[in-house]
Amino acid sequence: AEPRCGGPGMAAPAEPGEIEGYLGLRDVRVKLDLGKARGRGEEGAGAGAGGGFAVCFWLYLSGSARPSPVILHQITAGDGNKLPFLALSEGNKLLLFPLLRLHKQAPSSSNSSPWTDTTYISAVNECPLEHWIHIGCEVTENVMRLHIDGDLVAEAHLCSLSSQPDNQDDAYQVCLLGNNSKVDGYVYNVQVLSMLGTIQEQYAENPPSKLSIDYSCCDGIEEGDDGIWCIVGGKASCRRNFMLEVVLTNAFGEHMNKDTQIVASLVYADNGALVEKSRDDAEPPLLIACEGLEYPAESRPLPILRGRALFKLKISQLSSKCDNKLFRIYFSTLHTRKYPFLEASSKPIRCISRGRPSRPLGAAKRSSSATVDEIHLLNNGQGLDRDGKANACSLSHDQSSVACLHPSKFLKVEGDGAETHKMVSQSKQTRKMVVEAQSARTESTMSDSDSIDARSSWSGSDKDEAETLSDAMIFRYCLEGTYERSTFLKGAASSINVDDLITLANEVSLYSGCSHHRNQILISKQLLEEGAVTWSIISKNKERALWSSAVPEIMSKFMDIAHSTNRGLSEQDLEVLKGIAGCGADLGRNEFDRLWYWLYPVAVSLSKDKINSLWGCTAPAWIEGLITTEEAENALRSSRELLKKPGTFVLRFPTTRSWPHPDAGSLVVTYVGSDNSIHHRLLSLDVSDARAGSLQDLLLQEPELLQLGRVDRLPTAMKYYSSVL
């Protein structure tokens, strides 16, 4: 039977379970009106022909796509032969063929792959797989042009067919049909345009979506040298929380705030099959924590809010009970039809149980007396008293606050790829939790009344209990996530005394094996007090405040805390802060807190002498400002496909790390590695280092860091706000 053609766009609306605008290649049916290319369009619309039209759409090819398949066929009315219109070459480059009944050079049934005797125009670069690209085809009687991602990449001058069939209707009927067998691909938002020169506008409007995992926001995960995640799971008394955040972005990497729900499942890493319960009365393999309770993950989808959904998960099934197989966390939308670009899978996971540690409880506890470094952090990390004035007895920073930059002491925190962010968690030594097994069992078997008391103490709402820091409270802080830690610190900071705060910081640092927790606890009291005062000034005791009126006070506080006298924040920096806050023209207390919990640790880091000099250096700019991961990676690209010279690097503060996350305020080096891929490494700022010299010199001594890159920002973004506005 002859294939039927749809209208001059998509043939039919989305079926139940599908998403409007997205279609598999086999469902594509587009009718072309060749009369517009024969001069029926407006005068001057075409290039040299007085007419023309354009076909544009987004294309997604799966990783299974192989060279030489036809992506779109073209057929004419009364002729069942399918001839190529858009195809992949043997070098995975897009090929565009002349149109039937319009161009003399159009393909015939005698032509076949690799089309060596056929006229076509070819893209310069390879077509990326598992990635959205925008295709635009402009057609006139004498010219065809191929656009990719809004840019003209190829053009050909062709000869027009002068003879016309007797049936004029047949002369104008050419249909484009998607390949229904040999290539797994999808299209989005097919448009047939009667005016040329509008492809770039279509490229910028209504881009498609893609779901991915933001590995920079992972928590509670260890990674081995083999790249496999190690997560503690099993029975309720042993398994631990871990967090994964999924992001919904458009083809330009911008977060999308769509009404979409995401569900998490536990699958086998080798074949993607669901992990089933081992017996009828067993717990579900994957659990999700919602409002303090655990539920089967598949029964509790999470909505996408501001482009993100944060999953707090636990695994009850052990790899050892599943033939030592590896798992993955699989995320997808709730639509009946599954789309590969709306799915995301984690790295392979080995779920283990953890036995009783050998270190005795309370061993090697440190004195609670305040050291010089602790006093420095308690006083805003900058030698300021509570009024924000310089403290006369403030001591200069010693070498212990300088980053130790041996490659083995880098802590990897974010993406190891140019397109998909890949998290490598902290090393085993710094992530190892030394937890007394008996304490865990005791806490898990408490009576109902004991549980209520524990929750009250954990919340920090009771002054007497908050001042008495139990081992169970310290261990719970070590094991919980960032949100629970901030809830505890906000409740306890107002009533706990300085010595107890230092004790808590030292104990958490000891038993979590991560000294970065200590700094976040030490700054918590001043962070919260300064934040409350700043919000009071900004809001004038109202529920919301204008962003424009908040900027001067935020700028003033930032420069005071960071000890920055000649450099504030640029307009582009402030836009990044708005994105972190999630606000628009105005902001409320919740948006301000999000901003403040990220900005304050950054300012404290900048107050350290060597980092402060790095921030103050603007020629060249060692720290370009508050930049996102995408901006940093773009700075390391010569073009979309090509990276700059290995060793090129930029410095940034991770925009997804907020107080009290242990990495909040840390510097990250984003660089092109010797393997010609982009890496992200966290600088440890509290490791003793006796080497002299500036931080710039120490960075350039690293074998993988050879030259400083440059972030191209808008000219208006380089105008800095001063503290007096």
XYZ file of C-alpha atoms in Angstrom:
725
model
C 0.000 0.000 0.000
C 1.167 3.493 -0.743
C 2.298 5.395 2.399
C 0.023 8.222 3.338
C 1.396 11.704 3.896
C 0.339 14.043 6.656
C -0.059 17.775 6.527
C 2.796 20.229 6.270
C 4.068 19.362 9.712
C 3.448 16.471 12.083
C 0.835 14.092 10.755
C -1.075 13.501 13.977
C -1.172 14.611 17.603
C 0.494 12.542 20.289
C -1.137 9.245 21.138
C -2.118 8.434 24.767
C 1.040 7.841 26.784
C 3.178 9.908 24.388
C 4.439 13.440 24.809
C 3.240 16.072 22.410
C 5.831 17.003 19.800
C 8.027 13.888 20.209
C 7.810 11.083 17.656
C 9.854 8.067 16.730
C 11.338 8.190 13.235
C 8.934 5.495 12.032
C 5.994 7.811 12.835
C 7.230 10.830 10.862
C 5.029 11.842 7.910
C 5.652 15.270 6.359
C 4.078 16.592 3.156
C 6.090 19.057 1.065
C 4.557 21.596 -1.310
C 7.026 21.864 -4.176
C 5.003 24.662 -5.701
C 6.561 27.057 -3.205
C 9.976 26.125 -4.520
C 8.829 26.632 -8.135
C 8.302 30.337 -7.623
C 4.894 30.453 -5.974
C 6.421 32.055 -2.888
C 6.935 35.724 -2.295
C 9.340 37.464 -4.610
C 12.867 37.398 -3.329
C 12.135 34.726 -0.751
C 14.387 32.179 -2.374
C 17.981 32.354 -3.392
C 17.945 32.991 -7.102
C 14.518 31.436 -7.677
C 11.884 33.786 -6.282
C 10.521 31.127 -3.932
C 11.409 28.306 -1.594
C 10.599 26.642 1.705
C 12.427 25.149 4.674
C 12.026 21.985 6.744
C 13.435 22.061 10.267
C 13.247 19.741 13.258
C 15.213 18.434 16.233
C 16.833 15.016 15.770
C 17.952 12.490 18.404
C 19.779 9.341 17.292
C 20.364 6.536 19.778
C 23.775 5.038 20.411
C 22.849 2.021 18.305
C 22.686 4.101 15.096
C 25.217 2.901 12.519
C 26.697 4.654 9.461
C 24.888 4.558 6.107
C 21.233 4.299 7.238
C 18.631 6.600 5.755
C 17.051 8.817 8.402
C 14.317 10.329 6.210
C 13.072 8.869 2.925
C 11.344 10.835 0.175
C 8.557 9.394 -1.968
C 6.254 10.797 -4.627
C 2.562 10.170 -5.222
C 1.977 7.096 -7.366
C 5.511 5.782 -6.830
C 6.265 3.432 -3.948
C 10.073 3.774 -4.239
C 11.682 5.183 -1.093
C 14.730 7.287 -1.887
C 17.031 9.064 0.590
C 16.441 12.654 1.665
C 18.525 12.730 4.883
C 21.055 10.013 5.722
C 24.246 9.220 7.634
C 27.461 8.685 5.688
C 29.994 6.000 6.522
C 31.832 8.692 8.487
C 28.663 9.433 10.522
C 28.155 12.773 8.774
C 24.719 14.001 7.777
C 23.954 13.925 4.038
C 21.154 15.922 2.379
C 19.906 14.822 -1.027
C 18.149 16.855 -3.774
C 14.355 16.617 -3.976
C 12.432 14.433 -6.386
C 10.434 16.247 -9.119
C 12.328 19.432 -8.367
C 16.039 18.822 -9.030
C 17.701 16.945 -11.884
C 20.325 15.584 -9.479
C 17.713 13.873 -7.280
C 18.561 10.231 -6.394
C 17.069 7.350 -8.358
C 16.231 3.767 -7.507
C 19.533 2.670 -9.043
C 21.497 4.552 -6.405
C 22.395 2.826 -3.131
C 24.646 3.283 -0.117
C 27.351 4.583 0.040
C 25.846 6.792 -2.713
C 29.188 7.428 -4.428
C 27.441 8.230 -7.734
C 24.757 10.432 -6.182
C 24.689 14.186 -5.680
C 24.324 15.304 -2.056
C 25.604 17.911 0.367
C 27.436 16.823 3.492
C 27.979 18.228 6.965
C 31.575 18.858 8.015
C 31.477 17.248 11.465
C 30.199 13.905 12.672
C 26.620 13.699 13.865
C 26.618 13.184 17.667
C 24.653 10.237 19.023
C 22.405 10.364 22.109
C 22.310 14.108 21.778
C 19.723 16.538 20.396
C 20.746 18.487 17.272
C 18.667 20.879 15.196
C 18.395 20.179 11.456
C 17.333 22.841 8.972
C 16.940 22.228 5.200
C 16.303 25.173 2.869
C 15.039 24.283 -0.607
C 14.564 26.305 -3.795
C 14.575 25.254 -7.474
C 18.287 25.946 -7.750
C 19.721 25.787 -4.223
C 19.697 23.500 -1.184
C 21.223 24.430 2.160
C 21.868 22.361 5.278
C 21.822 24.045 8.694
C 22.880 22.326 11.925
C 22.145 23.980 15.268
C 21.267 27.226 13.514
C 24.502 27.428 11.506
C 24.812 26.981 7.736
C 27.183 24.035 7.199
C 26.702 23.107 3.522
C 25.166 24.514 0.331
C 24.772 23.238 -3.234
C 23.607 24.820 -6.496
C 21.377 22.455 -8.457
C 19.579 22.251 -11.780
C 15.816 22.551 -11.833
C 13.528 20.156 -13.682
C 11.859 22.213 -16.385
C 9.310 19.641 -17.543
C 6.084 19.206 -15.594
C 3.779 16.175 -15.360
C 0.369 16.473 -16.966
C -1.267 16.106 -13.576
C -0.290 19.305 -11.811
C -1.380 17.987 -8.409
C 1.124 15.141 -8.666
C 3.875 17.640 -9.425
C 3.621 19.075 -5.944
C 3.260 15.886 -3.881
C 6.446 14.731 -2.216
C 6.410 13.207 1.242
C 9.188 12.676 3.791
C 8.929 9.410 5.732
C 10.992 8.397 8.734
C 13.007 5.192 8.605
C 10.919 2.474 10.223
C 13.476 -0.269 10.690
C 17.200 0.380 10.516
C 17.751 3.356 12.806
C 16.476 4.095 16.294
C 15.832 7.819 16.453
C 13.362 10.503 17.441
C 12.313 13.880 16.116
C 10.773 16.861 17.804
C 8.841 19.884 16.573
C 8.903 19.351 12.795
C 8.147 22.619 10.991
C 7.652 23.334 7.277
C 8.312 27.047 6.770
C 7.167 29.048 3.779
C 9.773 31.741 4.398
C 13.517 31.228 4.140
C 15.981 32.704 6.589
C 13.980 31.752 9.700
C 15.760 28.520 10.660
C 17.913 30.185 13.294
C 14.807 31.589 14.945
C 13.232 28.134 15.011
C 16.427 26.725 16.523
C 16.222 29.159 19.439
C 12.520 28.535 20.135
C 10.995 25.621 22.027
C 14.011 23.267 22.322
C 13.465 19.619 23.376
C 14.082 18.149 26.838
C 16.691 15.770 28.175
C 16.881 14.043 31.565
C 20.256 13.485 33.214
C 21.859 12.953 36.603
C 23.707 15.855 38.207
C 26.641 13.947 39.654
C 27.907 17.049 41.447
C 24.974 16.732 43.890
C 25.554 13.095 44.860
C 26.013 12.318 48.539
C 26.574 9.166 50.584
C 28.385 7.342 47.762
C 31.900 5.950 47.516
C 33.588 5.074 44.246
C 36.274 2.485 43.768
C 39.228 2.608 41.443
C 37.226 0.492 38.991
C 34.586 3.248 38.678
C 31.923 1.217 40.502
C 29.894 2.929 43.189
C 29.874 1.301 46.608
C 26.703 1.851 48.664
C 25.902 0.421 52.089
C 22.539 -1.322 52.027
C 20.759 -4.377 53.361
C 18.697 -4.528 56.535
C 17.193 -1.409 58.083
C 19.722 -1.143 60.917
C 22.663 -1.051 58.510
C 21.670 0.599 55.252
C 22.459 4.248 54.655
C 20.885 7.098 52.818
C 22.385 8.281 49.583
C 21.219 11.137 47.409
C 20.993 11.541 43.646
C 19.642 14.578 41.855
C 18.175 14.421 38.366
C 17.864 17.489 36.191
C 15.556 18.225 33.287
C 17.278 20.525 30.822
C 16.636 21.672 27.292
C 19.020 21.168 24.383
C 20.921 24.287 25.474
C 21.548 22.965 29.016
C 19.003 25.315 30.627
C 16.806 23.962 33.413
C 13.179 23.388 32.435
C 10.339 23.898 34.886
C 7.835 21.457 33.387
C 4.989 19.600 35.046
C 6.816 16.285 34.971
C 7.202 13.522 37.546
C 10.220 11.234 37.788
C 10.306 7.757 39.297
C 13.372 5.811 40.469
C 13.882 2.050 40.105
C 16.646 -0.416 40.920
C 17.778 -2.391 37.876
C 20.582 -4.788 37.015
C 23.531 -3.035 35.417
C 24.098 -5.648 32.729
C 20.618 -5.904 31.187
C 18.439 -3.184 32.734
C 15.943 -5.688 34.197
C 14.158 -4.676 37.395
C 15.537 -6.085 40.643
C 12.699 -8.056 42.224
C 11.990 -8.763 45.879
C 13.672 -11.960 47.038
C 10.495 -13.191 48.743
C 6.899 -12.105 49.253
C 7.432 -10.553 52.675
C 10.705 -8.862 51.770
C 11.161 -5.114 51.533
C 11.189 -3.454 48.111
C 14.733 -3.384 46.680
C 14.780 0.432 46.466
C 13.309 2.740 49.114
C 12.760 6.485 49.052
C 12.614 8.746 52.115
C 9.713 11.207 52.166
C 8.945 13.329 55.234
C 10.936 11.017 57.494
C 9.249 7.787 56.297
C 10.403 5.125 53.862
C 8.306 4.025 50.879
C 8.865 1.816 47.850
C 10.624 4.112 45.394
C 8.399 3.131 42.484
C 5.297 4.230 44.411
C 6.593 7.747 45.112
C 7.507 9.692 41.966
C 8.931 13.154 42.573
C 7.950 16.289 40.648
C 10.477 18.345 38.747
C 10.819 21.718 40.505
C 12.915 24.408 38.829
C 14.376 21.705 36.626
C 15.498 19.420 39.470
C 14.312 16.510 41.598
C 16.369 15.324 44.584
C 16.017 11.636 45.485
C 16.967 10.412 48.951
C 17.263 6.646 48.536
C 18.212 3.429 50.315
C 18.868 -0.033 48.887
C 17.595 -3.057 50.806
C 18.899 -5.691 48.377
C 22.566 -6.715 48.560
C 24.654 -7.623 45.529
C 25.874 -10.740 47.365
C 22.294 -12.075 47.390
C 21.899 -11.506 43.647
C 24.844 -13.571 42.337
C 27.144 -10.609 43.015
C 25.514 -8.662 40.220
C 25.864 -4.899 39.940
C 22.892 -2.538 40.058
C 21.990 0.855 38.662
C 19.449 3.473 39.695
C 17.182 4.047 36.715
C 15.154 7.267 36.431
C 12.315 7.811 33.982
C 9.143 9.804 33.463
C 5.699 8.343 34.125
C 4.669 8.335 30.469
C 3.566 4.993 29.038
C 5.990 5.284 26.160
C 9.621 5.446 27.224
C 12.005 7.818 25.491
C 15.805 7.382 25.874
C 16.315 11.139 26.256
C 13.864 11.165 29.189
C 15.672 8.340 30.982
C 18.868 8.376 33.030
C 20.869 5.613 34.705
C 23.514 5.875 37.388
C 26.941 4.323 37.340
C 27.162 0.608 38.272
C 26.510 0.021 41.965
C 27.787 -2.684 44.290
C 25.524 -2.802 47.333
C 27.317 -4.117 50.429
C 26.741 -4.506 54.148
C 29.266 -2.981 56.500
C 30.524 -4.875 59.537
C 31.531 -3.704 62.982
C 34.488 -1.275 62.899
C 37.515 -1.867 65.045
C 37.966 1.681 66.317
C 36.529 2.042 69.834
C 33.880 4.634 70.524
C 35.326 7.885 71.713
C 38.897 7.016 70.839
C 41.273 9.874 70.133
C 38.728 12.544 71.042
C 40.146 16.015 70.719
C 40.079 18.710 73.325
C 37.179 21.138 73.092
C 39.348 24.180 73.603
C 39.326 26.543 70.657
C 42.370 26.721 68.414
C 43.408 29.738 66.371
C 41.849 28.202 63.230
C 38.589 27.487 65.069
C 38.367 31.038 66.401
C 39.041 32.254 62.859
C 36.095 30.259 61.477
C 33.782 31.124 64.367
C 34.391 34.813 63.736
C 33.041 34.771 60.186
C 36.175 33.063 58.962
C 37.766 36.475 58.628
C 38.813 37.868 61.997
C 35.668 39.960 62.422
C 33.744 40.571 65.593
C 29.935 40.384 65.668
C 29.605 43.905 64.380
C 31.618 43.003 61.327
C 34.570 45.195 62.329
C 38.156 44.100 62.070
C 39.371 42.262 65.164
C 42.646 43.698 66.369
C 43.853 40.365 67.725
C 43.140 38.497 64.511
C 46.117 36.397 63.467
C 47.362 35.906 59.932
C 46.622 32.630 58.175
C 49.292 29.984 58.304
C 50.297 27.421 55.721
C 47.736 24.914 57.007
C 44.988 26.804 55.227
C 46.646 26.463 51.841
C 45.585 23.772 49.389
C 47.780 20.739 49.092
C 47.943 20.186 45.368
C 49.503 16.793 44.873
C 47.384 14.914 42.305
C 46.697 12.154 44.833
C 45.108 14.692 47.160
C 42.630 16.085 44.683
C 39.110 15.049 45.562
C 37.055 14.515 42.417
C 33.553 15.871 42.720
C 32.097 16.503 39.284
C 31.812 15.367 35.675
C 34.514 13.469 33.935
C 32.940 14.013 30.507
C 32.288 16.828 28.072
C 28.545 16.195 27.822
C 27.395 14.118 30.798
C 28.510 15.104 34.245
C 30.138 12.146 35.959
C 30.673 12.231 39.703
C 33.656 10.638 41.357
C 33.073 10.701 45.082
C 35.572 11.376 47.800
C 38.343 8.877 48.433
C 37.749 5.918 50.713
C 39.847 7.327 53.536
C 38.022 10.633 53.667
C 34.572 9.068 53.261
C 34.919 6.135 55.688
C 32.416 6.422 58.541
C 33.705 4.979 61.851
C 30.419 4.047 63.532
C 30.057 1.885 66.643
C 27.820 -1.012 65.639
C 26.311 -1.372 69.110
C 25.213 2.275 69.041
C 23.504 1.707 65.696
C 21.666 -1.337 67.043
C 20.671 0.500 70.196
C 19.295 3.434 68.215
C 17.379 1.151 65.850
C 15.694 -0.714 68.751
C 14.672 2.272 70.879
C 11.166 2.362 72.258
C 8.613 4.805 70.894
C 9.230 7.246 73.733
C 12.985 7.027 73.209
C 12.505 7.749 69.513
C 10.485 10.868 70.290
C 13.221 12.089 72.637
C 15.858 11.431 70.015
C 13.969 13.375 67.380
C 13.519 16.271 69.782
C 17.229 16.311 70.565
C 18.168 15.993 66.884
C 16.033 18.963 65.918
C 17.986 21.177 68.295
C 14.761 22.710 69.561
C 15.387 21.879 73.219
C 18.142 23.938 74.774
C 19.160 21.498 77.505
C 19.333 18.557 75.134
C 21.142 20.539 72.441
C 23.892 21.428 74.885
C 24.467 17.763 75.666
C 25.938 16.223 72.521
C 25.336 12.471 72.650
C 27.304 9.989 70.564
C 24.065 8.988 68.836
C 23.514 12.610 67.781
C 27.044 12.874 66.396
C 26.730 9.618 64.480
C 23.364 10.636 63.104
C 24.847 13.901 61.852
C 27.562 11.883 60.080
C 25.055 9.592 58.394
C 22.298 12.023 57.432
C 22.086 14.206 54.341
C 22.682 17.914 53.864
C 19.075 18.946 54.502
C 18.865 17.093 57.841
C 22.221 18.506 58.927
C 21.105 22.063 58.188
C 17.857 21.480 60.113
C 19.822 20.345 63.146
C 22.345 23.176 63.010
C 19.627 25.815 62.589
C 17.899 24.497 65.696
C 21.044 24.079 67.780
C 23.114 27.115 66.780
C 21.015 29.624 68.739
C 21.423 27.793 72.055
C 24.641 25.781 71.868
C 27.753 27.402 73.353
C 30.998 27.886 71.477
C 32.889 25.058 73.195
C 30.125 22.562 72.426
C 30.034 23.755 68.814
C 33.771 23.117 68.528
C 33.342 19.707 70.169
C 30.605 18.811 67.712
C 32.785 19.953 64.800
C 35.759 17.903 66.000
C 33.717 14.771 66.703
C 31.912 14.849 63.366
C 35.221 15.419 61.581
C 36.744 12.467 63.412
C 33.978 9.927 62.955
C 32.988 10.904 59.423
C 36.600 10.872 58.292
C 36.033 14.210 56.528
C 37.612 17.353 57.971
C 35.498 19.567 55.692
C 32.449 18.905 57.896
C 34.276 20.662 60.713
C 34.532 23.965 58.887
C 30.835 23.986 57.981
C 29.822 23.433 61.618
C 32.201 26.093 62.907
C 30.799 28.808 60.627
C 27.160 27.832 61.225
C 26.454 30.129 64.187
C 27.806 33.241 62.506
C 26.320 32.272 59.128
C 22.823 32.054 60.570
C 23.129 35.229 62.657
C 24.554 37.280 59.782
C 21.914 35.862 57.452
C 19.074 36.845 59.782
C 20.420 40.389 60.115
C 20.963 40.748 56.368
C 17.449 39.545 55.560
C 15.972 41.933 58.114
C 17.751 44.842 56.434
C 16.722 43.718 52.951
C 13.096 42.882 53.682
C 12.344 45.694 56.151
C 10.231 43.160 58.066
C 8.125 42.299 55.004
C 7.615 38.846 53.539
C 9.308 39.625 50.222
C 11.788 42.125 48.857
C 12.733 43.376 45.405
C 15.868 41.795 43.981
C 17.144 45.213 42.927
C 16.926 46.478 46.510
C 18.566 43.332 47.894
C 21.665 43.546 45.671
C 23.443 46.423 47.509
C 23.201 44.737 50.924
C 24.204 41.328 49.560
C 27.166 42.952 47.832
C 28.214 44.821 50.959
C 28.106 41.697 53.125
C 29.964 39.652 50.534
C 32.821 42.135 50.281
C 33.076 42.490 54.065
C 33.214 38.762 54.709
C 35.531 38.067 51.756
C 37.898 40.927 52.718
C 37.603 42.168 49.170
C 38.274 45.883 48.799
C 38.559 46.237 45.027
C 36.414 43.468 43.557
C 32.767 42.769 44.121
C 30.339 40.785 41.979
C 29.621 41.367 38.319
C 26.181 41.511 36.752
C 26.779 37.989 35.461
C 27.702 36.844 38.986
C 24.433 38.259 40.273
C 22.518 36.361 37.591
C 24.163 33.154 38.809
C 23.091 34.038 42.366
C 19.515 34.553 41.168
C 19.618 31.096 39.636
C 20.895 29.588 42.884
C 18.176 31.400 44.845
C 15.550 30.415 42.276
C 13.984 33.868 42.367
C 12.821 36.410 39.819
C 12.217 40.127 40.287
C 11.626 39.587 44.006
C 12.628 37.061 46.654
C 11.321 35.696 49.922
C 13.101 34.282 52.938
C 13.404 30.783 51.467
C 15.030 32.103 48.275
C 17.334 34.333 50.310
C 18.387 31.418 52.506
C 19.301 29.336 49.449
C 21.431 32.194 48.177
C 22.993 32.888 51.570
C 23.849 29.252 52.358
C 25.807 29.122 49.107
C 27.387 32.595 49.119
C 28.543 32.745 52.737
C 30.935 29.739 52.555
C 32.304 31.123 49.278
C 32.992 34.476 50.933
C 34.671 32.730 53.894
C 36.959 30.843 51.509
C 37.832 34.079 49.718
C 38.824 35.641 53.040
C 41.813 33.274 53.245
C 44.942 35.134 52.247
C 46.088 33.103 49.258
C 42.637 32.613 47.784
C 41.898 36.273 48.424
C 44.905 37.283 46.330
C 43.720 34.888 43.640
C 40.296 36.592 43.628
C 41.884 40.040 43.537
C 44.013 39.178 40.502
C 42.107 40.282 37.400
C 44.909 40.456 34.807
C 44.697 37.607 34.151
C 41.526 36.686 35.999
C 42.428 33.521 37.899
C 38.882 33.255 39.202
C 36.543 34.631 36.535
C 33.687 35.013 38.986
C 30.733 32.887 39.957
C 30.442 30.638 36.919
C 28.427 27.498 36.291
C 29.740 24.090 35.275
C 28.497 24.712 31.734
C 30.364 28.032 31.487
C 33.549 26.398 32.746
C 33.305 23.554 30.242
C 32.513 25.933 27.385
C 35.640 27.912 28.271
C 37.667 24.767 27.569
C 36.220 24.247 24.082
C 37.542 25.660 20.843
C 34.257 24.638 19.241
C 31.304 22.448 20.091
C 33.244 19.279 19.251
C 36.864 20.287 19.907
C 38.542 20.847 23.252
C 41.414 23.207 23.891
C 44.966 22.072 24.566
C 45.339 19.493 27.395
C 46.317 21.242 30.607
C 44.058 24.260 30.047
C 42.062 24.943 33.213
C 39.707 27.382 34.940
C 38.802 27.803 38.608
C 35.257 27.998 39.933
C 33.089 27.503 42.987
C 30.633 24.575 42.572
C 27.154 26.098 42.277
C 25.489 22.973 43.683
C 27.367 22.916 47.004
C 25.671 24.863 49.805
C 26.107 24.963 53.582
C 26.416 22.621 55.416
C 27.657 20.373 52.606
C 31.326 19.649 53.366
C 32.399 20.994 49.960
C 30.484 24.295 50.230
C 32.769 27.224 49.386
C 35.502 24.986 47.967
C 37.384 25.745 44.785
C 37.083 23.356 41.852
C 39.602 23.044 39.031
C 37.953 22.262 35.683
C 40.583 21.224 33.141
C 41.295 19.345 29.933
C 43.092 16.140 30.844
C 45.726 14.250 28.937
C 42.953 11.884 27.795
C 41.398 14.825 25.917
C 38.301 14.988 28.124
C 37.086 17.462 30.727
C 37.698 16.736 34.416
C 36.531 18.472 37.604
C 38.634 18.228 40.759
C 38.031 19.707 44.180
C 40.921 21.535 45.840
C 41.432 20.531 49.462
C 41.989 23.798 51.327
C 42.765 22.488 54.781
C 45.637 20.070 54.227
C 48.959 21.060 55.748
C 51.443 22.159 53.154
C 54.831 23.669 53.862
C 55.615 24.786 50.365
C 56.065 28.473 49.901
C 54.854 30.552 47.016
C 51.550 31.814 45.726
C 48.585 29.595 45.048
C 49.011 30.466 41.369
C 52.509 28.953 41.416
C 51.333 25.876 43.291
C 48.594 25.289 40.737
C 50.989 25.547 37.803
C 53.317 23.044 39.487
C 50.669 20.392 38.966
C 51.563 18.212 35.939
C 47.982 18.268 34.592
C 47.576 22.057 34.861
C 49.602 23.940 32.263
C 47.801 27.141 31.317
C 44.924 29.242 32.582
C 41.837 29.318 30.374
C 39.534 32.255 29.832
C 35.787 32.422 30.332
C 34.102 34.608 27.718
C 31.322 36.531 29.430
C 29.070 39.283 28.160
C 30.741 42.733 28.148
C 28.110 44.137 30.505
C 28.908 41.362 32.935
C 32.384 42.739 33.529
C 31.086 45.857 35.247
C 31.514 45.251 38.961
C 29.178 46.568 41.592
C 30.965 48.281 44.420
C 30.005 48.019 48.071
C 28.546 51.512 47.904
C 25.555 51.573 45.549
